[in-house]
Coordinates of C-alpha atoms and ligand atoms in Angstrom, one line a residue:
M1 CA -0.1 -0.1 0.0
V2 CA 2.6 2.5 0.2
P3 CA 4.5 3.9 -2.8
E4 CA 7.0 2.0 -4.5
I5 CA 8.8 4.8 -5.5
T6 CA 8.0 4.6 -9.7
E7 CA 10.5 3.3 -12.2
P8 CA 10.9 6.8 -14.0
A9 CA 11.5 8.5 -11.0
R10 CA 13.9 5.9 -9.8
E11 CA 15.6 6.2 -13.3
A12 CA 15.5 9.5 -12.8
S13 CA 17.1 9.1 -9.0
K14 CA 20.3 7.2 -10.7
Q15 CA 20.5 10.0 -13.8
P16 CA 23.8 11.6 -12.9
C17 CA 23.5 15.4 -12.7
P18 CA 24.7 17.6 -15.5
P19 CA 28.2 18.2 -15.4
R20 CA 27.9 21.6 -15.2
V21 CA 25.3 24.1 -14.2
L22 CA 25.3 27.4 -14.0
L23 CA 23.1 29.6 -12.1
K24 CA 23.2 33.0 -13.1
G25 CA 23.0 36.1 -11.5
G26 CA 21.4 35.7 -8.8
L27 CA 21.5 37.5 -4.9
V28 CA 23.8 34.7 -3.3
A29 CA 24.4 35.2 0.5
D30 CA 28.2 35.5 1.6
T31 CA 27.1 34.3 4.9
Q32 CA 30.7 35.2 6.2
A33 CA 30.8 38.8 5.5
R34 CA 26.9 39.0 5.6
M35 CA 26.0 40.6 2.9
L36 CA 24.4 39.3 -0.8
V37 CA 25.9 39.5 -4.0
R38 CA 25.0 39.7 -7.3
A39 CA 27.2 36.3 -9.0
D40 CA 27.1 33.8 -10.9
V41 CA 27.7 30.1 -9.5
L42 CA 29.1 27.1 -11.4
V43 CA 28.6 23.7 -9.9
E44 CA 30.9 21.1 -11.4
D45 CA 29.9 17.4 -10.7
E46 CA 29.3 17.2 -6.6
R47 CA 30.5 21.0 -5.5
I48 CA 30.7 24.6 -6.4
A49 CA 33.4 25.3 -8.7
Q50 CA 33.8 29.0 -8.8
V51 CA 31.2 32.1 -7.7
V52 CA 32.3 34.8 -9.1
P53 CA 30.5 38.4 -9.8
E54 CA 28.5 39.2 -12.5
G55 CA 30.0 40.4 -15.8
V56 CA 32.9 37.7 -15.1
S57 CA 33.3 35.5 -18.0
V58 CA 32.8 31.6 -16.5
P59 CA 33.1 27.9 -18.5
E60 CA 30.3 27.2 -20.5
A61 CA 27.6 24.4 -18.6
E62 CA 25.7 22.1 -19.9
R63 CA 22.3 23.8 -17.5
V64 CA 22.5 27.2 -17.0
L65 CA 19.2 28.3 -14.5
D66 CA 18.1 31.8 -14.9
V67 CA 17.9 32.7 -11.2
R68 CA 18.2 36.8 -11.9
D69 CA 14.6 37.1 -9.4
C70 CA 16.0 35.0 -7.1
L71 CA 18.5 34.4 -3.4
L72 CA 20.5 31.7 -3.1
L73 CA 21.9 30.7 0.2
P74 CA 23.5 27.5 1.4
G75 CA 20.8 24.5 2.1
F76 CA 19.8 24.7 5.6
V77 CA 20.5 21.9 7.6
N78 CA 17.6 20.4 10.6
A79 CA 19.8 19.6 13.1
H80 CA 17.0 17.5 14.8
T81 CA 13.8 15.5 13.6
H82 CA 12.0 12.4 14.1
S83 CA 10.4 11.8 10.6
Y84 CA 8.4 8.5 11.9
A85 CA 6.2 12.2 13.3
T86 CA 4.7 12.8 9.4
L87 CA 2.5 9.5 10.0
S88 CA 1.3 11.1 13.3
R89 CA 1.5 14.2 12.5
H90 CA -1.5 15.9 15.6
V91 CA -0.9 12.5 17.6
G92 CA -1.3 13.6 20.8
S93 CA -2.2 16.9 20.4
G94 CA -2.4 20.0 22.9
L95 CA -0.6 17.5 25.6
P96 CA 2.6 18.4 27.4
L97 CA 5.5 15.9 26.5
E98 CA 5.0 13.3 28.7
P99 CA 1.2 12.5 28.3
W100 CA 1.9 13.6 24.4
M101 CA 5.0 11.0 24.2
V102 CA 2.8 8.1 25.5
H103 CA 0.6 8.2 22.4
T104 CA 3.3 9.3 20.4
W105 CA 4.1 5.3 21.1
A106 CA 1.0 4.1 20.7
N107 CA 0.6 5.5 17.2
T108 CA 4.0 4.0 16.1
M109 CA 3.8 0.6 17.6
G110 CA 4.9 -2.4 15.1
R111 CA 5.5 0.1 12.2
T112 CA 6.2 -1.8 9.0
A113 CA 9.0 -1.3 6.5
Q114 CA 7.3 0.3 4.1
E115 CA 5.3 2.7 6.6
T116 CA 9.2 3.9 8.3
K117 CA 10.1 4.7 4.4
L118 CA 6.6 6.5 3.5
S119 CA 7.1 8.1 6.9
A120 CA 10.6 9.7 5.8
L121 CA 10.0 10.5 2.1
L122 CA 6.6 12.3 3.4
A123 CA 9.6 14.2 5.9
A124 CA 12.1 14.9 3.3
L125 CA 9.6 15.8 0.4
E126 CA 9.0 18.3 2.8
A127 CA 12.2 19.0 4.0
V128 CA 13.6 19.6 0.4
K129 CA 10.3 22.2 -0.6
T130 CA 11.6 24.3 2.0
G131 CA 15.5 24.5 1.6
T132 CA 16.9 22.1 3.2
T133 CA 19.4 19.8 1.8
A134 CA 20.6 17.8 5.7
L135 CA 18.8 16.7 7.9
L136 CA 19.1 14.8 11.6
D137 CA 16.5 11.7 12.0
H138 CA 16.5 10.6 15.5
L139 CA 14.7 7.6 14.7
G140 CA 13.4 4.7 16.9
G141 CA 13.0 1.0 15.4
D142 CA 14.8 -1.6 14.4
V143 CA 17.1 -2.6 11.7
M144 CA 14.4 -3.0 9.2
T145 CA 12.7 -0.4 9.5
T146 CA 15.8 2.3 9.5
S147 CA 17.4 0.8 7.0
A148 CA 14.0 1.6 5.2
A149 CA 14.0 5.5 6.0
L150 CA 17.8 5.5 4.5
E151 CA 16.5 3.8 1.7
A152 CA 14.3 7.1 1.4
Y153 CA 16.7 9.3 2.2
D154 CA 19.2 7.9 -0.9
E155 CA 16.2 7.7 -3.3
L156 CA 15.1 11.0 -2.3
G157 CA 19.0 12.7 -2.1
I158 CA 18.8 14.2 0.5
R159 CA 22.0 14.1 2.9
A160 CA 20.8 12.6 5.9
S161 CA 21.9 11.4 9.0
V162 CA 20.3 8.9 11.1
A163 CA 21.0 8.8 14.8
P164 CA 19.0 4.8 15.4
M165 CA 17.3 6.1 18.8
I166 CA 18.2 4.2 21.4
S167 CA 17.0 3.2 25.2
D168 CA 17.3 0.5 27.1
L169 CA 15.6 1.5 30.3
A170 CA 11.4 0.9 30.8
L171 CA 9.3 3.6 31.0
P172 CA 8.8 4.2 34.2
D173 CA 12.3 4.4 35.1
T174 CA 13.2 6.9 32.7
V175 CA 10.3 9.1 34.2
G176 CA 11.4 8.3 38.1
V177 CA 8.1 6.8 38.3
P178 CA 8.1 3.6 39.4
T179 CA 5.7 1.2 37.6
G180 CA 3.7 0.9 41.2
Q181 CA 2.4 3.9 41.3
W182 CA 0.9 3.8 37.7
P183 CA -3.1 3.6 37.1
A184 CA -3.4 -0.4 37.0
A185 CA -5.0 -0.6 34.1
S186 CA -2.7 1.5 31.4
H187 CA 0.0 -0.9 31.3
A188 CA -0.7 -4.4 30.7
N189 CA 0.9 -5.8 28.3
S190 CA 2.8 -2.2 26.9
P191 CA 6.1 -3.0 25.7
A192 CA 7.1 0.3 26.8
F193 CA 7.5 -1.4 30.8
L194 CA 10.3 -3.9 29.3
P195 CA 13.7 -2.7 29.4
A196 CA 15.2 -3.1 26.4
N197 CA 19.0 -5.7 25.6
A198 CA 21.9 -2.8 25.6
N199 CA 23.8 -5.5 23.5
E200 CA 20.8 -5.8 20.8
L201 CA 20.8 -2.3 20.0
L202 CA 24.1 -1.5 20.0
A203 CA 24.6 -4.3 17.1
G204 CA 21.7 -2.7 15.3
T205 CA 23.6 0.9 14.7
D206 CA 26.6 -1.1 14.6
E207 CA 25.8 -3.1 11.6
L208 CA 23.7 0.1 10.0
H209 CA 26.9 1.8 10.3
R210 CA 28.7 -1.0 8.1
T211 CA 25.1 -0.8 5.5
W212 CA 25.2 2.4 5.3
H213 CA 27.5 4.8 6.1
G214 CA 28.6 6.7 3.4
R215 CA 26.4 5.6 0.9
N216 CA 26.8 7.7 -1.9
G217 CA 28.9 10.4 -0.3
R218 CA 25.0 11.5 1.5
I219 CA 24.4 9.0 4.0
S220 CA 25.8 8.7 8.0
V221 CA 25.0 6.9 10.6
F222 CA 25.7 8.4 13.3
L223 CA 25.0 6.8 17.8
G224 CA 21.7 7.9 19.1
P225 CA 21.2 7.4 22.6
S226 CA 17.0 8.7 23.1
A227 CA 18.2 11.0 26.3
P228 CA 20.5 10.4 29.5
Q229 CA 17.7 9.7 31.6
R230 CA 16.2 6.7 29.2
C231 CA 19.7 4.7 29.2
S232 CA 21.6 3.0 31.7
T233 CA 25.0 3.6 32.2
G234 CA 26.7 1.2 30.5
L235 CA 24.6 2.0 27.2
L236 CA 25.8 5.7 27.5
E237 CA 29.2 4.3 27.8
R238 CA 29.2 2.0 25.1
C239 CA 28.1 4.5 22.6
A240 CA 30.7 6.4 23.7
E241 CA 32.9 3.9 22.7
L242 CA 31.5 2.7 19.7
A243 CA 31.5 6.7 18.4
E244 CA 34.7 6.9 18.7
K245 CA 35.7 3.6 17.2
L246 CA 33.4 4.4 14.1
D247 CA 34.5 8.0 14.3
V248 CA 31.1 9.1 14.1
G249 CA 28.6 11.7 16.0
V250 CA 26.7 11.1 18.6
H251 CA 23.1 12.4 18.9
T252 CA 20.7 12.7 22.0
H253 CA 17.7 14.2 23.5
L254 CA 19.0 16.7 26.7
L255 CA 16.6 18.6 29.6
E256 CA 14.1 19.4 27.2
T257 CA 11.0 19.2 29.8
R258 CA 10.4 20.0 33.4
A259 CA 9.3 16.6 34.3
Q260 CA 12.8 15.7 33.2
A261 CA 14.6 18.3 34.9
A262 CA 13.0 16.8 38.3
V263 CA 14.7 13.3 37.6
P264 CA 17.7 13.5 39.7
P265 CA 20.7 12.1 38.2
P266 CA 22.7 8.8 38.6
P267 CA 24.4 9.2 42.3
G268 CA 27.6 11.3 41.9
A269 CA 27.0 13.4 39.3
R270 CA 26.2 17.0 39.6
S271 CA 23.5 16.9 36.9
W272 CA 22.4 15.1 33.9
V273 CA 25.4 17.3 32.1
G274 CA 27.6 16.0 34.7
H275 CA 26.5 11.9 33.4
L276 CA 27.2 12.8 30.5
R277 CA 30.4 13.8 30.9
S278 CA 31.4 10.6 33.3
V279 CA 30.1 8.5 30.8
G280 CA 32.6 10.3 28.0
L281 CA 29.9 11.5 25.7
L282 CA 30.6 15.1 26.5
S283 CA 33.4 16.1 23.2
P284 CA 32.2 17.5 20.3
R285 CA 30.8 14.3 18.1
L286 CA 28.0 15.2 20.3
S287 CA 24.8 16.8 19.8
V288 CA 22.3 17.7 22.4
A289 CA 18.7 18.6 21.3
H290 CA 16.8 20.9 23.6
G291 CA 18.4 22.1 26.5
V292 CA 15.2 24.0 27.6
W293 CA 16.2 23.3 31.3
L294 CA 20.1 23.5 31.2
D295 CA 21.7 25.9 35.1
G296 CA 25.1 28.3 33.9
E297 CA 27.1 25.2 35.2
D298 CA 26.0 22.9 32.4
M299 CA 25.9 25.2 29.9
A300 CA 29.7 26.4 30.8
D301 CA 30.2 22.4 30.4
L302 CA 29.0 22.0 27.1
A303 CA 30.6 25.0 25.8
E304 CA 34.3 24.2 27.3
S305 CA 33.5 20.0 25.0
G306 CA 32.1 22.0 21.8
V307 CA 29.2 20.1 22.1
T308 CA 26.7 21.7 19.8
I309 CA 22.8 22.0 21.4
V310 CA 19.9 22.0 18.7
H311 CA 17.4 24.3 19.5
N312 CA 14.1 23.6 18.6
P313 CA 11.6 26.3 19.5
Q314 CA 8.9 25.3 17.9
S315 CA 8.8 22.6 19.7
N316 CA 9.5 23.9 23.0
L317 CA 7.0 26.1 22.7
Q318 CA 3.7 23.7 21.3
L319 CA 4.9 21.0 23.8
G320 CA 5.0 24.1 26.9
S321 CA 8.4 22.1 27.7
G322 CA 9.4 25.9 28.0
I323 CA 11.7 28.6 26.9
A324 CA 15.2 27.8 26.1
E325 CA 17.8 30.6 27.2
L326 CA 19.3 31.1 23.6
G327 CA 20.9 34.2 24.7
Q328 CA 22.6 32.5 27.5
W329 CA 24.4 30.1 24.8
R330 CA 25.4 32.8 22.7
S331 CA 27.1 34.7 25.6
R332 CA 28.8 31.9 26.9
N333 CA 29.8 30.3 23.1
V334 CA 28.2 26.8 23.0
P335 CA 27.9 26.2 19.5
V336 CA 24.0 26.2 18.6
A337 CA 22.1 25.1 15.5
L338 CA 18.4 24.6 14.9
G339 CA 16.2 21.8 14.4
T340 CA 12.2 21.5 14.1
D341 CA 11.9 18.3 16.1
G342 CA 9.1 16.0 14.4
V343 CA 6.5 17.6 13.2
N344 CA 4.2 16.2 15.8
C345 CA 5.3 18.7 17.7
G346 CA 7.3 21.5 15.6
G347 CA 5.2 21.4 12.9
S348 CA 6.7 21.4 10.3
M349 CA 10.0 20.2 8.4
D350 CA 9.9 24.3 7.3
M351 CA 13.6 25.3 9.0
L352 CA 12.3 29.5 8.2
S353 CA 9.7 28.7 10.8
S354 CA 12.2 27.6 13.0
M355 CA 14.8 30.7 11.9
R356 CA 12.1 33.3 12.3
L357 CA 11.3 32.0 15.7
A358 CA 14.9 31.4 16.9
A359 CA 15.2 35.3 15.8
I360 CA 12.8 37.0 18.0
L361 CA 11.7 35.0 20.7
H362 CA 14.4 35.7 23.0
R363 CA 14.3 39.8 22.0
P364 CA 11.5 40.4 24.9
G365 CA 14.9 38.9 27.3
Q366 CA 17.7 41.2 25.9
P367 CA 16.8 44.9 26.5
D368 CA 20.0 45.6 23.5
P369 CA 18.7 44.7 20.2
A370 CA 22.6 44.9 19.2
R371 CA 22.4 41.6 20.9
W372 CA 19.5 40.3 19.3
E373 CA 19.4 37.2 17.0
S374 CA 19.1 38.6 12.9
A375 CA 18.4 37.4 9.8
W376 CA 22.2 36.8 8.9
S377 CA 22.7 35.1 12.7
V378 CA 20.0 32.6 12.0
L379 CA 20.8 31.5 8.7
E380 CA 24.3 30.8 10.1
L381 CA 22.5 28.2 13.1
A382 CA 20.6 27.4 10.0
T383 CA 23.4 26.6 7.5
R384 CA 27.1 26.1 8.7
A385 CA 26.4 25.7 12.5
G386 CA 23.9 22.3 11.3
A387 CA 26.5 21.6 9.0
H388 CA 29.0 21.1 12.4
A389 CA 26.7 19.7 13.8
L390 CA 26.3 16.6 11.4
A391 CA 29.7 16.4 10.8
L392 CA 29.9 18.0 7.2
A393 CA 33.1 19.4 6.7
D394 CA 32.7 21.1 3.3
A395 CA 29.4 22.3 3.6
G396 CA 27.0 24.6 4.9
T397 CA 28.2 28.0 3.1
L398 CA 28.4 28.9 -0.1
R399 CA 31.9 29.2 -1.3
T400 CA 34.6 27.6 -4.0
G401 CA 34.9 24.2 -3.4
M402 CA 32.3 23.5 -1.1
K403 CA 29.5 20.4 -1.4
A404 CA 26.8 21.9 -4.1
D405 CA 24.4 21.9 -1.4
L406 CA 21.7 25.1 -1.8
S407 CA 19.4 26.4 -1.9
V408 CA 17.0 28.9 -4.1
F409 CA 13.7 31.3 -3.5
D410 CA 12.1 33.3 -6.1
I411 CA 12.1 37.0 -4.7
R412 CA 9.0 38.0 -7.1
T413 CA 6.1 38.3 -4.9
S414 CA 4.8 41.2 -2.7
T415 CA 6.9 39.9 0.6
F416 CA 10.4 41.4 -1.6
A417 CA 8.4 44.2 -3.3
T418 CA 8.9 47.1 -0.9
H419 CA 11.8 45.8 1.3
E420 CA 16.0 46.4 0.1
D421 CA 17.2 43.6 2.7
P422 CA 16.0 40.3 0.5
L423 CA 17.1 37.6 3.5
A424 CA 15.2 39.9 6.2
S425 CA 11.7 39.5 4.3
L426 CA 12.5 36.0 3.3
V427 CA 13.4 35.0 7.0
F428 CA 10.0 37.5 8.6
S429 CA 8.3 38.1 6.1
S430 CA 7.7 35.1 3.2
Y431 CA 4.2 33.6 3.4
D432 CA 5.6 31.2 1.2
H433 CA 8.9 29.0 2.0
R434 CA 8.9 27.0 -0.7
A435 CA 12.1 27.1 -2.8
R436 CA 12.6 27.0 -6.3
W437 CA 15.4 25.2 -7.0
V438 CA 17.3 23.0 -4.5
M439 CA 20.8 21.3 -4.7
V440 CA 22.0 18.1 -3.2
G441 CA 25.8 17.3 -4.4
G442 CA 25.2 19.0 -7.0
R443 CA 22.1 17.3 -7.5
L444 CA 18.7 19.4 -8.4
V445 CA 16.2 17.2 -6.6
V446 CA 13.8 20.3 -6.5
D447 CA 13.6 21.5 -10.1
D448 CA 11.2 25.0 -11.1
G449 CA 9.5 23.5 -8.1
V450 CA 8.9 20.6 -8.4
V451 CA 10.5 17.4 -7.0
T452 CA 12.5 15.7 -9.7
T453 CA 13.6 12.1 -7.8
V454 CA 10.4 10.2 -5.9
D455 CA 6.7 10.9 -7.1
E456 CA 5.1 13.9 -4.9
H457 CA 1.7 13.0 -5.7
A458 CA 1.5 9.5 -5.2
I459 CA 3.4 9.3 -1.6
V460 CA 0.9 11.9 -0.1
A461 CA -2.1 10.0 -1.6
E462 CA -0.5 7.3 0.5
A463 CA -0.1 8.8 3.6
A464 CA -3.4 10.1 3.8
E465 CA -4.6 6.2 3.2
V466 CA -2.4 4.7 6.2
H467 CA -2.3 7.4 8.1
Q468 CA -6.4 6.2 9.1
H469 CA -4.9 2.8 8.4
L470 CA -2.6 3.0 11.7
L471 CA -5.2 5.2 13.9
R472 CA -7.6 1.5 13.3
R473 CA -4.3 -0.9 13.4
N474 CA -3.4 0.7 16.6
D475 CA -6.1 1.7 18.8
K476 CA -5.4 -1.0 22.1
Y477 CA -2.3 0.9 22.1
A478 CA -4.3 3.8 21.7
E479 CA -6.1 3.0 24.9
M480 CA -3.7 2.5 26.7
A481 CA -2.1 5.5 26.1
R482 CA -5.7 7.7 27.0
A483 CA -5.5 5.5 30.6
Q484 CA -1.9 7.0 31.1
Q485 CA -2.7 10.7 29.8
A486 CA -4.3 12.1 33.2
F487 CA -1.3 10.4 35.2
L488 CA 1.2 11.4 33.0
T489 CA -0.4 15.0 32.9
R490 CA -0.2 15.8 36.4
V491 CA 3.6 13.8 36.7
S492 CA 4.2 16.5 34.2
A493 CA 2.6 19.7 35.8
E494 CA 4.0 18.8 39.8
A495 CA 7.5 18.4 38.6
T496 CA 9.5 20.3 40.6
P497 CA 12.8 20.8 38.5
P498 CA 16.0 22.3 40.7
R499 CA 15.4 25.3 39.8
E500 CA 12.2 27.8 38.2
I501 CA 11.7 28.4 34.6
M502 CA 12.9 32.1 33.7
P503 CA 11.7 32.2 30.4
F504 CA 12.7 36.1 29.8
R505 CA 16.0 35.6 32.0
R506 CA 18.7 37.7 30.8
Ligands
LIG601 ZN1 13.3 15.1 19.6

């Protein structure tokens, strides 16, 4: 029932891109100088061969795109998302994370490989259409289903780091509420109440790495412990060792909600960040999503260790998790990237929405406008900083020699007609975030607004059908989630974190 990729699309996806593509006369974002430059960009194979001011001669190209009325940006990097969520868009909506999560699990339980592939295709479609060229998918599931998501990314042609999301503790231990205190009817036969086998989880990641890492120069496999409080100390230590051995990144959630901040770290650790240090995970390899409930010492530790925090402003608001202290992170020089989170808590895969929120959400707490985020600074978070988090050494800027990962936005709309700063218009004012052309590694994945590698309409039509099927098929689990909802909502509300939330603290 899930669409097989159509043969013509499959053929198209195999075809090499033309050896040379010239993007002629566009407004090119020089993110280092923070200015737009009218220039020609020549792409040869997978790289940017030349960026030259308009008028300077460039070699002939097999394909020339007239981008005079367009903005050329480095492709966005979505440094934290969960692709499964595209088939669960409104599951658990209107709830805080703790009860929301059990609804999400209920809906995703037993996903087949084909369903997982479909959700990844949907996520990647939405991503490339809005100018994203690379994403990090923190994805739960077994080797077979995760392989299906990787297949989706490979076929669609987006750059993807998949961090298989693993956790070996049973749900009651992860929220610090013993099984005996849960409503009895709420967890009979719930797989979430059983611990998982750490050996098997790590063997799965290892196998995925062996099979997929480096595929077509676009796929990587990271370690993906779900969150420190959801993993045993042994599993976290072994994640650190395996990441070192494989020389790959590690991605995890960290201190997202009040309830998580109220779960005490293991004995001997000052905080959950201290625990990450003691298991050997604090290093530039690590990126952590959310970090809403970090204290000053945590931030200093992350900055010193070169850990990237991935800011997911919409998800933090939509789940009522809190307002992360972006200003504090920035003034302490913690590396920061941006993500959307899964679309069932972050709205969509549109990175421009994340950029807009990141730019304005923190202004009320900062009286000095010179220190506010700008269109340029959030573009930097969404491109170069994201590329760093995904270990993409030669992506994230539009410069000669870099990977040709770029997005092209048409500026012939009312948004841009009366504004002299097209980048600011795009970030603060645009109501239509679709990119006209998107290139990943020199290949046009979106060509004049159309995704070239897969059949978008067939995928969207199938998604609607599969979503209804999942609701029916997993209703028995949804019933369990409904029985846990009130209890977990109370756990969330009554959690007493070690500090008060200070949404507008300077
Ligand atoms: Zn997440």
